[in-house]
mmCIF file of C-alpha atoms and ligand atoms in Angstrom:
data_model
loop_
_atom_site.group_PDB
_atom_site.id
_atom_site.type_symbol
_atom_site.label_atom_id
_atom_site.label_comp_id
_atom_site.label_asym_id
_atom_site.label_seq_id
_atom_site.Cartn_x
_atom_site.Cartn_y
_atom_site.Cartn_z
ATOM 1 C CA UNK R 263 0.000 0.000 0.000
ATOM 2 C CA UNK R 264 1.295 3.375 -0.981
ATOM 3 C CA UNK R 265 -0.036 6.472 0.750
ATOM 4 C CA UNK R 266 0.530 9.857 -0.822
ATOM 5 C CA UNK R 267 1.606 12.588 1.570
ATOM 6 C CA UNK R 268 1.040 16.302 1.907
ATOM 7 C CA UNK R 269 3.632 18.693 0.502
ATOM 8 C CA UNK R 270 6.075 20.522 2.735
ATOM 9 C CA UNK R 271 4.343 23.658 4.005
ATOM 10 C CA UNK R 272 6.222 26.680 5.319
ATOM 11 C CA UNK R 273 4.367 29.506 7.016
ATOM 12 C CA UNK R 274 6.289 32.679 6.352
ATOM 13 C CA UNK R 275 5.843 36.123 4.830
ATOM 14 C CA UNK R 276 5.929 36.473 1.061
ATOM 15 C CA UNK R 277 8.708 39.002 1.588
ATOM 16 C CA UNK R 278 10.946 36.143 2.792
ATOM 17 C CA UNK R 279 10.877 34.599 -0.691
ATOM 18 C CA UNK R 280 14.094 35.345 -2.576
ATOM 19 C CA UNK R 281 14.693 32.966 -5.468
ATOM 20 C CA UNK R 282 16.964 34.048 -8.298
ATOM 21 C CA UNK R 283 16.473 30.921 -10.413
ATOM 22 C CA UNK R 284 14.862 31.558 -13.804
ATOM 23 C CA UNK R 285 11.225 30.623 -13.329
ATOM 24 C CA UNK R 286 7.982 30.000 -15.153
ATOM 25 C CA UNK R 287 5.225 31.727 -13.220
ATOM 26 C CA UNK R 288 1.581 30.697 -13.443
ATOM 27 C CA UNK R 289 -0.793 33.139 -11.802
ATOM 28 C CA UNK R 290 -3.768 35.356 -12.611
ATOM 29 C CA UNK R 291 -3.518 38.996 -13.546
ATOM 30 C CA UNK R 292 -5.261 40.542 -10.499
ATOM 31 C CA UNK R 293 -3.321 38.328 -8.078
ATOM 32 C CA UNK R 294 0.049 39.087 -9.650
ATOM 33 C CA UNK R 295 -0.734 42.791 -9.706
ATOM 34 C CA UNK R 296 -1.205 42.672 -5.929
ATOM 35 C CA UNK R 297 1.704 40.375 -5.030
ATOM 36 C CA UNK R 298 4.533 41.039 -7.466
ATOM 37 C CA UNK R 299 6.161 43.720 -5.342
ATOM 38 C CA UNK R 300 6.191 41.433 -2.294
ATOM 39 C CA UNK R 301 7.770 38.339 -3.905
ATOM 40 C CA UNK R 302 11.375 38.363 -5.067
ATOM 41 C CA UNK R 303 11.401 35.748 -7.838
ATOM 42 C CA UNK R 304 12.795 35.788 -11.357
ATOM 43 C CA UNK R 305 10.039 34.921 -13.857
ATOM 44 C CA UNK R 306 11.322 34.375 -17.400
ATOM 45 C CA UNK R 307 7.801 33.584 -18.440
ATOM 46 C CA UNK R 308 4.577 34.778 -16.803
ATOM 47 C CA UNK R 309 1.360 32.981 -17.717
ATOM 48 C CA UNK R 310 -2.026 34.346 -16.670
ATOM 49 C CA UNK R 311 -4.177 31.253 -16.384
ATOM 50 C CA UNK R 312 -7.788 31.732 -17.441
ATOM 51 C CA UNK R 313 -9.184 28.259 -18.176
ATOM 52 C CA UNK R 314 -9.105 24.671 -16.976
ATOM 53 C CA UNK R 315 -9.423 22.554 -20.118
ATOM 54 C CA UNK R 316 -7.016 19.845 -21.248
ATOM 55 C CA UNK R 317 -6.217 21.582 -24.551
ATOM 56 C CA UNK R 318 -5.454 24.835 -22.797
ATOM 57 C CA UNK R 319 -3.224 23.158 -20.193
ATOM 58 C CA UNK R 320 -1.391 21.147 -22.844
ATOM 59 C CA UNK R 321 -0.806 24.395 -24.730
ATOM 60 C CA UNK R 322 1.051 25.781 -21.708
ATOM 61 C CA UNK R 323 3.664 23.010 -21.656
ATOM 62 C CA UNK R 324 5.852 24.372 -24.507
ATOM 63 C CA UNK R 325 5.862 27.787 -22.830
ATOM 64 C CA UNK R 326 7.602 26.418 -19.772
ATOM 65 C CA UNK R 327 11.225 27.536 -19.288
ATOM 66 C CA UNK R 328 13.810 28.058 -16.574
ATOM 67 C CA UNK R 329 14.596 25.899 -13.563
ATOM 68 C CA UNK R 330 11.508 26.164 -11.366
ATOM 69 C CA UNK R 331 7.761 26.645 -11.688
ATOM 70 C CA UNK R 332 5.830 28.973 -9.386
ATOM 71 C CA UNK R 333 2.066 28.837 -8.954
ATOM 72 C CA UNK R 334 0.776 31.974 -7.250
ATOM 73 C CA UNK R 335 -2.912 32.570 -6.560
ATOM 74 C CA UNK R 336 -5.985 30.389 -6.134
ATOM 75 C CA UNK R 337 -6.975 26.946 -7.374
ATOM 76 C CA UNK R 338 -6.981 27.734 -11.097
ATOM 77 C CA UNK R 339 -3.400 29.043 -11.245
ATOM 78 C CA UNK R 340 -1.973 26.444 -8.892
ATOM 79 C CA UNK R 341 -3.734 23.519 -10.569
ATOM 80 C CA UNK R 342 -2.296 24.635 -13.937
ATOM 81 C CA UNK R 343 1.167 25.072 -12.378
ATOM 82 C CA UNK R 344 1.008 21.502 -11.001
ATOM 83 C CA UNK R 345 0.181 20.161 -14.455
ATOM 84 C CA UNK R 346 2.891 22.135 -16.256
ATOM 85 C CA UNK R 347 5.572 21.359 -13.645
ATOM 86 C CA UNK R 348 4.678 17.682 -13.767
ATOM 87 C CA UNK R 349 4.798 17.485 -17.584
ATOM 88 C CA UNK R 350 8.042 19.474 -17.758
ATOM 89 C CA UNK R 351 9.615 17.559 -14.832
ATOM 90 C CA UNK R 352 10.392 20.768 -12.977
ATOM 91 C CA UNK R 353 10.192 21.567 -9.260
ATOM 92 C CA UNK R 354 7.077 23.456 -8.198
ATOM 93 C CA UNK R 355 6.605 26.033 -5.479
ATOM 94 C CA UNK R 356 2.992 26.965 -4.710
ATOM 95 C CA UNK R 357 2.061 30.231 -3.061
ATOM 96 C CA UNK R 358 -1.667 30.221 -2.304
ATOM 97 C CA UNK R 359 -2.924 33.785 -1.850
ATOM 98 C CA UNK R 360 -6.399 32.605 -0.904
ATOM 99 C CA UNK R 361 -7.806 29.461 0.743
ATOM 100 C CA UNK R 362 -10.360 29.005 -2.024
ATOM 101 C CA UNK R 363 -9.699 25.304 -2.701
ATOM 102 C CA UNK R 364 -7.379 22.517 -1.570
ATOM 103 C CA UNK R 365 -5.536 22.556 -4.930
ATOM 104 C CA UNK R 366 -2.185 23.577 -3.398
ATOM 105 C CA UNK R 367 -2.143 20.340 -1.370
ATOM 106 C CA UNK R 368 -3.220 17.735 -3.908
ATOM 107 C CA UNK R 369 -1.518 15.688 -6.630
ATOM 108 C CA UNK R 370 -4.167 16.030 -9.353
ATOM 109 C CA UNK R 371 -5.394 18.778 -11.662
ATOM 110 C CA UNK R 372 -9.110 19.213 -12.255
ATOM 111 C CA UNK R 373 -10.112 19.901 -15.852
ATOM 112 C CA UNK R 374 -13.430 20.318 -17.624
ATOM 113 C CA UNK R 375 -14.080 17.698 -20.289
ATOM 114 C CA UNK R 376 -17.360 17.317 -22.156
ATOM 115 C CA UNK R 377 -19.377 19.220 -19.553
ATOM 116 C CA UNK R 378 -17.954 17.336 -16.572
ATOM 117 C CA UNK R 379 -14.839 17.357 -14.387
ATOM 118 C CA UNK R 380 -11.990 14.917 -14.731
ATOM 119 C CA UNK R 381 -8.794 14.774 -12.708
ATOM 120 C CA UNK R 382 -5.492 14.523 -14.543
ATOM 121 C CA UNK R 383 -2.633 13.169 -12.526
ATOM 122 C CA UNK R 384 -0.125 15.958 -12.027
ATOM 123 C CA UNK R 385 1.935 16.355 -8.871
ATOM 124 C CA UNK R 386 1.855 18.089 -5.536
ATOM 125 C CA UNK R 387 4.145 21.096 -5.056
ATOM 126 C CA UNK R 388 7.594 20.394 -3.609
ATOM 127 C CA UNK R 389 6.987 23.358 -1.328
ATOM 128 C CA UNK R 390 3.961 25.423 -0.305
ATOM 129 C CA UNK R 391 4.608 28.874 1.152
ATOM 130 C CA UNK R 392 1.710 30.254 3.184
ATOM 131 C CA UNK R 393 1.577 33.852 4.396
ATOM 132 C CA UNK R 394 -1.374 34.066 6.774
ATOM 133 C CA UNK R 395 -1.470 37.884 6.492
ATOM 134 C CA UNK R 396 -1.887 37.579 2.727
ATOM 135 C CA UNK R 397 -4.700 35.046 3.172
ATOM 136 C CA UNK R 398 -6.374 37.430 5.604
ATOM 137 C CA UNK R 399 -6.273 40.315 3.146
ATOM 138 C CA UNK R 400 -8.317 38.436 0.518
ATOM 139 C CA UNK R 401 -11.900 39.714 0.119
ATOM 140 C CA UNK R 402 -14.164 38.292 2.890
ATOM 141 C CA UNK R 403 -16.550 36.779 0.330
ATOM 142 C CA UNK R 404 -13.701 34.700 -1.138
ATOM 143 C CA UNK R 405 -11.281 34.309 1.765
ATOM 144 C CA UNK R 406 -12.671 31.096 3.242
ATOM 145 C CA UNK R 407 -14.283 29.699 0.121
ATOM 146 C CA UNK R 408 -12.217 26.506 0.416
ATOM 147 C CA UNK R 409 -14.149 25.668 3.580
ATOM 148 C CA UNK R 410 -16.910 24.417 1.265
ATOM 149 C CA UNK R 411 -14.574 21.566 0.261
ATOM 150 C CA UNK R 412 -14.392 20.620 3.943
ATOM 151 C CA UNK R 413 -18.113 21.089 4.582
ATOM 152 C CA UNK R 414 -18.803 18.819 1.615
ATOM 153 C CA UNK R 415 -17.815 15.949 3.919
ATOM 154 C CA UNK R 416 -21.379 16.359 5.256
ATOM 155 C CA UNK R 417 -22.955 15.219 1.985
ATOM 156 C CA UNK R 418 -20.042 13.325 0.419
ATOM 157 C CA UNK R 419 -19.673 10.992 3.380
ATOM 158 C CA UNK R 420 -23.441 10.420 3.517
ATOM 159 C CA UNK R 421 -23.352 9.390 -0.153
ATOM 160 C CA UNK R 422 -20.363 7.134 0.383
ATOM 161 C CA UNK R 423 -22.062 5.338 3.281
ATOM 162 C CA UNK R 424 -25.321 5.027 1.329
ATOM 163 C CA UNK R 425 -23.393 3.488 -1.578
ATOM 164 C CA UNK R 426 -21.863 0.995 0.872
ATOM 165 C CA UNK R 427 -25.282 0.104 2.278
ATOM 166 C CA UNK R 428 -26.566 -0.580 -1.231
ATOM 167 C CA UNK R 429 -23.485 -2.569 -2.289
ATOM 168 C CA UNK R 430 -22.540 0.060 -4.872
ATOM 169 C CA UNK R 431 -18.918 0.642 -3.808
ATOM 170 C CA UNK R 432 -16.221 -1.103 -5.864
ATOM 171 C CA UNK R 433 -13.706 -3.176 -3.859
ATOM 172 C CA UNK R 434 -11.145 -0.388 -3.420
ATOM 173 C CA UNK R 435 -13.810 2.034 -2.223
ATOM 174 C CA UNK R 436 -15.245 0.250 0.800
ATOM 175 C CA UNK R 437 -16.200 2.374 3.794
ATOM 176 C CA UNK R 438 -14.083 1.916 6.901
ATOM 177 C CA UNK R 439 -15.332 3.010 10.342
ATOM 178 C CA UNK R 440 -12.097 4.900 11.047
ATOM 179 C CA UNK R 441 -12.417 6.995 7.887
ATOM 180 C CA UNK R 442 -15.965 7.918 8.922
ATOM 181 C CA UNK R 443 -14.892 8.863 12.462
ATOM 182 C CA UNK R 444 -12.008 11.010 11.203
ATOM 183 C CA UNK R 445 -14.296 12.612 8.612
ATOM 184 C CA UNK R 446 -16.866 13.419 11.301
ATOM 185 C CA UNK R 447 -14.201 15.024 13.473
ATOM 186 C CA UNK R 448 -12.966 17.226 10.613
ATOM 187 C CA UNK R 449 -16.533 18.271 9.771
ATOM 188 C CA UNK R 450 -17.412 19.005 13.410
ATOM 189 C CA UNK R 451 -14.273 21.107 13.860
ATOM 190 C CA UNK R 452 -15.290 23.167 10.832
ATOM 191 C CA UNK R 453 -18.832 23.638 12.170
ATOM 192 C CA UNK R 454 -17.504 24.634 15.597
ATOM 193 C CA UNK R 455 -15.091 27.203 14.140
ATOM 194 C CA UNK R 456 -17.076 28.540 11.186
ATOM 195 C CA UNK R 457 -17.523 31.989 12.735
ATOM 196 C CA UNK R 458 -13.840 32.408 13.540
ATOM 197 C CA UNK R 459 -12.852 31.232 10.059
ATOM 198 C CA UNK R 460 -15.391 33.562 8.455
ATOM 199 C CA UNK R 461 -14.006 36.508 10.415
ATOM 200 C CA UNK R 462 -10.643 35.853 8.788
ATOM 201 C CA UNK R 463 -8.630 35.986 12.001
ATOM 202 C CA UNK R 464 -5.143 34.411 11.984
ATOM 203 C CA UNK R 465 -6.512 31.682 14.270
ATOM 204 C CA UNK R 466 -9.512 31.071 12.015
ATOM 205 C CA UNK R 467 -7.492 30.862 8.806
ATOM 206 C CA UNK R 468 -4.935 28.618 10.490
ATOM 207 C CA UNK R 469 -7.779 26.274 11.480
ATOM 208 C CA UNK R 470 -9.073 26.274 7.898
ATOM 209 C CA UNK R 471 -5.587 25.555 6.528
ATOM 210 C CA UNK R 472 -5.222 22.642 8.924
ATOM 211 C CA UNK R 473 -8.701 21.289 8.117
ATOM 212 C CA UNK R 474 -7.875 21.358 4.403
ATOM 213 C CA UNK R 475 -4.664 19.446 5.196
ATOM 214 C CA UNK R 476 -6.602 16.873 7.238
ATOM 215 C CA UNK R 477 -9.270 16.474 4.568
ATOM 216 C CA UNK R 478 -6.654 15.883 1.843
ATOM 217 C CA UNK R 479 -4.672 13.527 4.080
ATOM 218 C CA UNK R 480 -7.834 11.541 4.805
ATOM 219 C CA UNK R 481 -8.482 11.223 1.069
ATOM 220 C CA UNK R 482 -4.905 9.968 0.625
ATOM 221 C CA UNK R 483 -5.420 7.381 3.375
ATOM 222 C CA UNK R 484 -8.639 6.206 1.713
ATOM 223 C CA UNK R 485 -7.055 6.268 -1.742
ATOM 224 C CA UNK R 486 -9.995 8.249 -3.181
ATOM 225 C CA UNK R 487 -12.041 11.399 -2.530
ATOM 226 C CA UNK R 488 -15.424 9.907 -1.711
ATOM 227 C CA UNK R 489 -15.265 11.225 1.821
ATOM 228 C CA UNK R 490 -15.579 14.807 0.551
ATOM 229 C CA UNK R 491 -16.784 14.499 -3.035
ATOM 230 C CA UNK R 492 -20.325 13.288 -3.544
ATOM 231 C CA UNK R 493 -23.618 14.453 -4.976
ATOM 232 C CA UNK R 494 -22.938 18.098 -3.996
ATOM 233 C CA UNK R 495 -19.922 18.150 -6.357
ATOM 234 C CA UNK R 496 -21.751 16.219 -9.064
ATOM 235 C CA UNK R 497 -24.514 18.838 -8.880
ATOM 236 C CA UNK R 498 -21.865 21.564 -9.277
ATOM 237 C CA UNK R 499 -20.289 19.908 -12.330
ATOM 238 C CA UNK R 500 -23.723 19.743 -13.960
ATOM 239 C CA UNK R 501 -24.665 23.283 -12.901
ATOM 240 C CA UNK R 502 -21.441 24.718 -14.359
ATOM 241 C CA UNK R 503 -22.946 24.141 -17.814
ATOM 242 C CA UNK R 504 -25.778 26.543 -16.975
ATOM 243 C CA UNK R 505 -23.906 29.471 -15.388
ATOM 244 C CA UNK R 506 -24.489 32.962 -16.735
ATOM 245 C CA UNK R 507 -21.024 34.134 -15.620
ATOM 246 C CA UNK R 508 -18.151 33.286 -13.292
ATOM 247 C CA UNK R 509 -18.887 31.771 -9.897
ATOM 248 C CA UNK R 510 -16.571 30.629 -7.115
ATOM 249 C CA UNK R 511 -16.239 26.875 -6.715
ATOM 250 C CA UNK R 512 -16.911 27.232 -2.984
ATOM 251 C CA UNK R 513 -20.141 29.161 -3.561
ATOM 252 C CA UNK R 514 -21.433 26.515 -5.949
ATOM 253 C CA UNK R 515 -20.398 23.685 -3.627
ATOM 254 C CA UNK R 516 -22.124 25.499 -0.738
ATOM 255 C CA UNK R 517 -25.353 25.546 -2.746
ATOM 256 C CA UNK R 518 -24.882 21.874 -3.659
ATOM 257 C CA UNK R 519 -24.403 20.937 0.005
ATOM 258 C CA UNK R 520 -27.666 22.628 1.005
ATOM 259 C CA UNK R 521 -29.712 21.029 -1.767
ATOM 260 C CA UNK R 522 -28.260 17.559 -1.412
ATOM 261 C CA UNK R 523 -28.297 17.477 2.392
ATOM 262 C CA UNK R 524 -31.985 18.416 2.219
ATOM 263 C CA UNK R 525 -32.656 15.610 -0.277
ATOM 264 C CA UNK R 526 -30.695 13.276 2.023
ATOM 265 C CA UNK R 527 -33.105 14.276 4.852
ATOM 266 C CA UNK R 528 -30.222 15.662 6.878
ATOM 267 C CA UNK R 529 -30.577 18.597 9.279
ATOM 268 C CA UNK R 530 -29.309 21.014 6.634
ATOM 269 C CA UNK R 531 -30.014 24.196 8.657
ATOM 270 C CA UNK R 532 -26.734 23.802 10.523
ATOM 271 C CA UNK R 533 -24.846 23.675 7.229
ATOM 272 C CA UNK R 534 -26.580 26.849 6.043
ATOM 273 C CA UNK R 535 -25.706 28.518 9.327
ATOM 274 C CA UNK R 536 -22.070 27.482 8.854
ATOM 275 C CA UNK R 537 -22.024 28.828 5.277
ATOM 276 C CA UNK R 538 -23.467 32.131 6.526
ATOM 277 C CA UNK R 539 -20.741 32.321 9.201
ATOM 278 C CA UNK R 540 -18.085 31.512 6.585
ATOM 279 C CA UNK R 541 -19.339 34.292 4.231
ATOM 280 C CA UNK R 542 -19.810 31.688 1.528
ATOM 281 C CA UNK R 543 -22.440 32.990 -0.879
ATOM 282 C CA UNK R 544 -24.586 29.997 -1.801
ATOM 283 C CA UNK R 545 -26.761 32.276 -3.962
ATOM 284 C CA UNK R 546 -24.177 33.275 -6.577
ATOM 285 C CA UNK R 547 -25.307 35.869 -9.124
ATOM 286 C CA UNK R 548 -24.373 33.626 -12.056
ATOM 287 C CA UNK R 549 -26.896 30.990 -10.968
ATOM 288 C CA UNK R 550 -30.602 31.445 -11.733
ATOM 289 C CA UNK R 551 -33.326 29.570 -9.862
ATOM 290 C CA UNK R 552 -34.331 28.033 -13.176
ATOM 291 C CA UNK R 553 -30.778 26.737 -13.699
ATOM 292 C CA UNK R 554 -30.796 25.096 -10.250
ATOM 293 C CA UNK R 555 -34.154 23.414 -10.857
ATOM 294 C CA UNK R 556 -33.191 22.246 -14.365
ATOM 295 C CA UNK R 557 -29.906 20.867 -13.002
ATOM 296 C CA UNK R 558 -31.676 18.953 -10.229
ATOM 297 C CA UNK R 559 -34.276 17.500 -12.570
ATOM 298 C CA UNK R 560 -31.651 16.318 -15.056
ATOM 299 C CA UNK R 561 -29.059 15.251 -12.460
ATOM 300 C CA UNK R 562 -30.048 11.575 -12.503
ATOM 301 C CA UNK R 563 -29.375 11.361 -16.251
ATOM 302 C CA UNK R 564 -26.221 13.476 -15.919
ATOM 303 C CA UNK R 565 -24.514 11.299 -13.292
ATOM 304 C CA UNK R 566 -25.380 8.112 -15.197
ATOM 305 C CA UNK R 567 -24.233 9.582 -18.507
ATOM 306 C CA UNK R 568 -20.875 10.599 -17.003
ATOM 307 C CA UNK R 569 -20.630 7.371 -14.978
ATOM 308 C CA UNK R 570 -19.971 9.202 -11.732
ATOM 309 C CA UNK R 571 -19.645 7.180 -8.499
ATOM 310 C CA UNK R 572 -22.893 6.217 -6.762
ATOM 311 C CA UNK R 573 -24.557 8.973 -4.738
ATOM 312 C CA UNK R 574 -28.103 9.977 -3.934
ATOM 313 C CA UNK R 575 -28.105 11.702 -7.320
ATOM 314 C CA UNK R 576 -27.695 8.309 -9.021
ATOM 315 C CA UNK R 577 -30.403 6.694 -6.914
ATOM 316 C CA UNK R 578 -33.082 9.380 -6.950
ATOM 317 C CA UNK R 579 -34.735 10.813 -10.058
ATOM 318 C CA UNK R 580 -35.731 14.292 -8.833
ATOM 319 C CA UNK R 581 -39.108 15.494 -10.099
ATOM 320 C CA UNK R 582 -39.906 19.090 -10.968
ATOM 321 C CA UNK R 583 -42.074 19.395 -7.832
ATOM 322 C CA UNK R 584 -39.377 18.028 -5.534
ATOM 323 C CA UNK R 585 -36.763 20.265 -7.153
ATOM 324 C CA UNK R 586 -38.896 23.370 -6.713
ATOM 325 C CA UNK R 587 -39.759 22.511 -3.111
ATOM 326 C CA UNK R 588 -36.106 21.791 -2.235
ATOM 327 C CA UNK R 589 -34.892 25.067 -3.721
ATOM 328 C CA UNK R 590 -37.674 26.990 -1.997
ATOM 329 C CA UNK R 591 -36.791 25.380 1.347
ATOM 330 C CA UNK R 592 -33.028 25.839 1.408
ATOM 331 C CA UNK R 593 -32.979 29.290 -0.222
ATOM 332 C CA UNK R 594 -36.032 30.776 1.531
HETATM 333 ZN ZN1 ZN W 7 -14.387 20.913 -4.561
#
């Protein structure tokens, strides 16, 4: 058995970074505008990442030059940097400027293929540099967005256990009691600290960083992501095809958690309270009520078409009436 491990993480100010090696930098324009004066690196090539498709990522590979790759920003930039560094066999240093996803900890790169999400194997960073003051200065509505990928344990773990009960888990995906207990502890710690995390205090953001580490480490122990990726993520992948503009992954996942936990007959109010405390906007502007209802009604076909792992979405064909009532309840 081989268990992947988390990357080395150093908590220190961005101003402590001084790296003269020629580098390929993957970032986004607004992030680099705000951070370039604080980081002393030597980019020979700067790439502003704006998409997550396979063709786009493959197109970045020939642009790679120098001795080291830097990924600076949120999930999009760092996921692309992981892919490029892996394909070019170069060391990668990740500098998350926002805790919007767990991408800076993982060894795979999420891409959109044919209206769904697939994970390409890439690699984890050799080093992650975290400046808590930088994370704190991110806009409150985005700062703790990655907490949604911890809260998704609430619905993902329910789905995983339901799949086990129905004999739908393949041999390598069986539920173990210890994974469930650890998952519950991570989820409860998030619920207990949601207000502090949402306030963006150093303590709160440190807790969120550690919860993201624990969630990723638990997935590595299990050998898959079922503990935190279930019907709420499948709903998001389907909904992404109906967005009228950009939306944060965490906001969409927050919405998915509310809808799916309600359909799972869970006490979803506590999850909505947590999302409110975390400043996660589960009513993103790019999502219409019609889009949510259409996504729910077609979700059964969607998850079967894309052969996604068994969740409540694969077992329950949601009617128009149920979809409308669920949306009305969780977004009242
Ligand atoms: Zn996610």
